[in-house]
Structures are given as structure tokens and as C-alpha cells.
GROMACS .gro file of C-alpha atoms in nm:
model
   95
    1MET     CA    1   0.000   0.000   0.000
    2ALA     CA    2   0.128   0.349  -0.078
    3ASP     CA    3  -0.005   0.699  -0.022
    4ARG     CA    4   0.175   0.925  -0.271
    5CYS     CA    5  -0.059   1.217  -0.208
    6GLY     CA    6  -0.026   1.244   0.168
    7GLY     CA    7   0.045   1.614   0.178
    8LEU     CA    8   0.383   1.682   0.332
    9VAL     CA    9   0.445   1.318   0.425
   10SER     CA   10   0.375   1.034   0.185
   11PHE     CA   11   0.423   0.674   0.293
   12ALA     CA   12   0.436   0.311   0.188
   13VAL     CA   13   0.337   0.014   0.404
   14VAL     CA   14   0.447  -0.348   0.373
   15LYS     CA   15   0.192  -0.591   0.513
   16SER     CA   16   0.195  -0.964   0.574
   17HIS     CA   17  -0.050  -1.198   0.401
   18THR     CA   18  -0.276  -1.159   0.707
   19GLY     CA   19  -0.280  -0.781   0.677
   20LYS     CA   20  -0.045  -0.711   0.969
   21GLU     CA   21   0.175  -0.404   0.911
   22LEU     CA   22   0.537  -0.519   0.891
   23GLN     CA   23   0.713  -0.197   0.793
   24ARG     CA   24   0.619   0.164   0.719
   25TYR     CA   25   0.836   0.393   0.509
   26GLN     CA   26   0.775   0.770   0.522
   27SER     CA   27   0.905   1.021   0.273
   28HIS     CA   28   0.989   1.285   0.534
   29SER     CA   29   1.047   1.310   0.907
   30GLU     CA   30   0.835   1.544   1.118
   31ASP     CA   31   1.123   1.795   1.121
   32GLU     CA   32   1.156   1.788   0.740
   33ALA     CA   33   0.779   1.830   0.705
   34SER     CA   34   0.790   2.128   0.942
   35VAL     CA   35   1.067   2.296   0.737
   36ALA     CA   36   0.870   2.236   0.415
   37GLN     CA   37   0.553   2.378   0.574
   38ASN     CA   38   0.739   2.697   0.673
   39GLU     CA   39   0.880   2.737   0.321
   40LEU     CA   40   0.534   2.687   0.170
   41ARG     CA   41   0.399   2.966   0.392
   42GLU     CA   42   0.679   3.200   0.279
   43ASP     CA   43   0.630   3.139  -0.094
   44ASN     CA   44   0.273   3.043  -0.181
   45GLU     CA   45   0.326   3.086  -0.557
   46ILE     CA   46   0.569   2.797  -0.600
   47MET     CA   47   0.432   2.452  -0.680
   48HIS     CA   48   0.412   2.268  -0.349
   49GLN     CA   49   0.565   1.951  -0.490
   50PHE     CA   50   0.890   2.134  -0.570
   51ILE     CA   51   0.938   2.222  -0.204
   52ILE     CA   52   0.811   1.895  -0.062
   53GLU     CA   53   1.034   1.682  -0.287
   54ARG     CA   54   1.321   1.934  -0.316
   55GLU     CA   55   1.597   1.692  -0.214
   56GLU     CA   56   1.477   1.424  -0.454
   57TYR     CA   57   1.460   1.671  -0.745
   58LEU     CA   58   1.811   1.794  -0.668
   59GLU     CA   59   1.945   1.438  -0.660
   60LEU     CA   60   1.772   1.361  -0.991
   61LYS     CA   61   1.925   1.669  -1.154
   62LYS     CA   62   2.273   1.577  -1.026
   63ARG     CA   63   2.248   1.222  -1.162
   64VAL     CA   64   2.121   1.332  -1.503
   65VAL     CA   65   2.387   1.603  -1.543
   66LYS     CA   66   2.662   1.364  -1.429
   67GLU     CA   67   2.546   1.107  -1.686
   68ILE     CA   68   2.534   1.365  -1.966
   69LEU     CA   69   2.881   1.497  -1.881
   70SER     CA   70   3.025   1.144  -1.868
   71GLY     CA   71   2.955   1.100  -2.240
   72ASN     CA   72   2.812   0.749  -2.196
   73ASP     CA   73   2.597   0.634  -2.485
   74ASN     CA   74   2.329   0.464  -2.276
   75ASN     CA   75   2.188   0.798  -2.148
   76LYS     CA   76   2.043   0.631  -1.838
   77ALA     CA   77   2.163   0.790  -1.517
   78LEU     CA   78   2.262   0.543  -1.245
   79GLY     CA   79   1.969   0.443  -1.027
   80LEU     CA   80   1.694   0.594  -1.242
   81VAL     CA   81   1.410   0.402  -1.398
   82SER     CA   82   1.275   0.421  -1.749
   83ILE     CA   83   0.925   0.549  -1.825
   84GLU     CA   84   0.808   0.189  -1.864
   85GLU     CA   85   0.960   0.091  -1.529
   86GLY     CA   86   0.805   0.397  -1.366
   87ILE     CA   87   0.461   0.299  -1.495
   88GLU     CA   88   0.506  -0.048  -1.346
   89VAL     CA   89   0.615   0.098  -1.010
   90MET     CA   90   0.311   0.326  -1.001
   91ALA     CA   91   0.082   0.032  -1.084
   92LEU     CA   92   0.234  -0.169  -0.798
   93ALA     CA   93   0.195   0.127  -0.560
   94ASP     CA   94  -0.177   0.138  -0.645
   95TYR     CA   95  -0.217  -0.235  -0.579
   0.00000   0.00000   0.00000
């Protein structure tokens, strides 16, 4: 189970076959959510997702630029998924 639209904190839950919660993964700690909330109050014109997922966007940009500068022909930055793989991940998250 995953909640990708949980406001400042999205989460994923791994459950056993009996429905018992085994592990919960949250996208942000309470402190990180508090910092994001303060930034959203300061700048209400920016798209919320850019502030909430700021660190992830920065990491994505770094990986893509590094891959482009390396001159590799495969054009797939280390650790990133293809569009097809992303669609499969989203389908699994909705399961």
C-alpha cells in the first residue's frame, strides 16, 4: 500500500499476508515536514511539490547532469528508472 498524495508526508506500508503491518516507510520526518511547511507559507506561488520533494529533485538533476557529462551512450543515469519501469512501479503502488 502506498499513499503518494499524503500532503507533506507520503508513505508506503508493507503488510503480511494476514494484513499485519510489517514496515512503514515515510518520505519525510516530522522535522523535514515542518521545514517544508514553513517554506510553503513564505512562498505560496511555488508549486508545493517542488518544495516537498526538493531533495529528490536535486538528486535527480545531479544524476542526469553527471550522466550527460560522462559521455556514456546509454543515457540512463545510475539508479533511475525508465518510463516503462516507472509505470510499473506506479501500478504496484496502487495495488
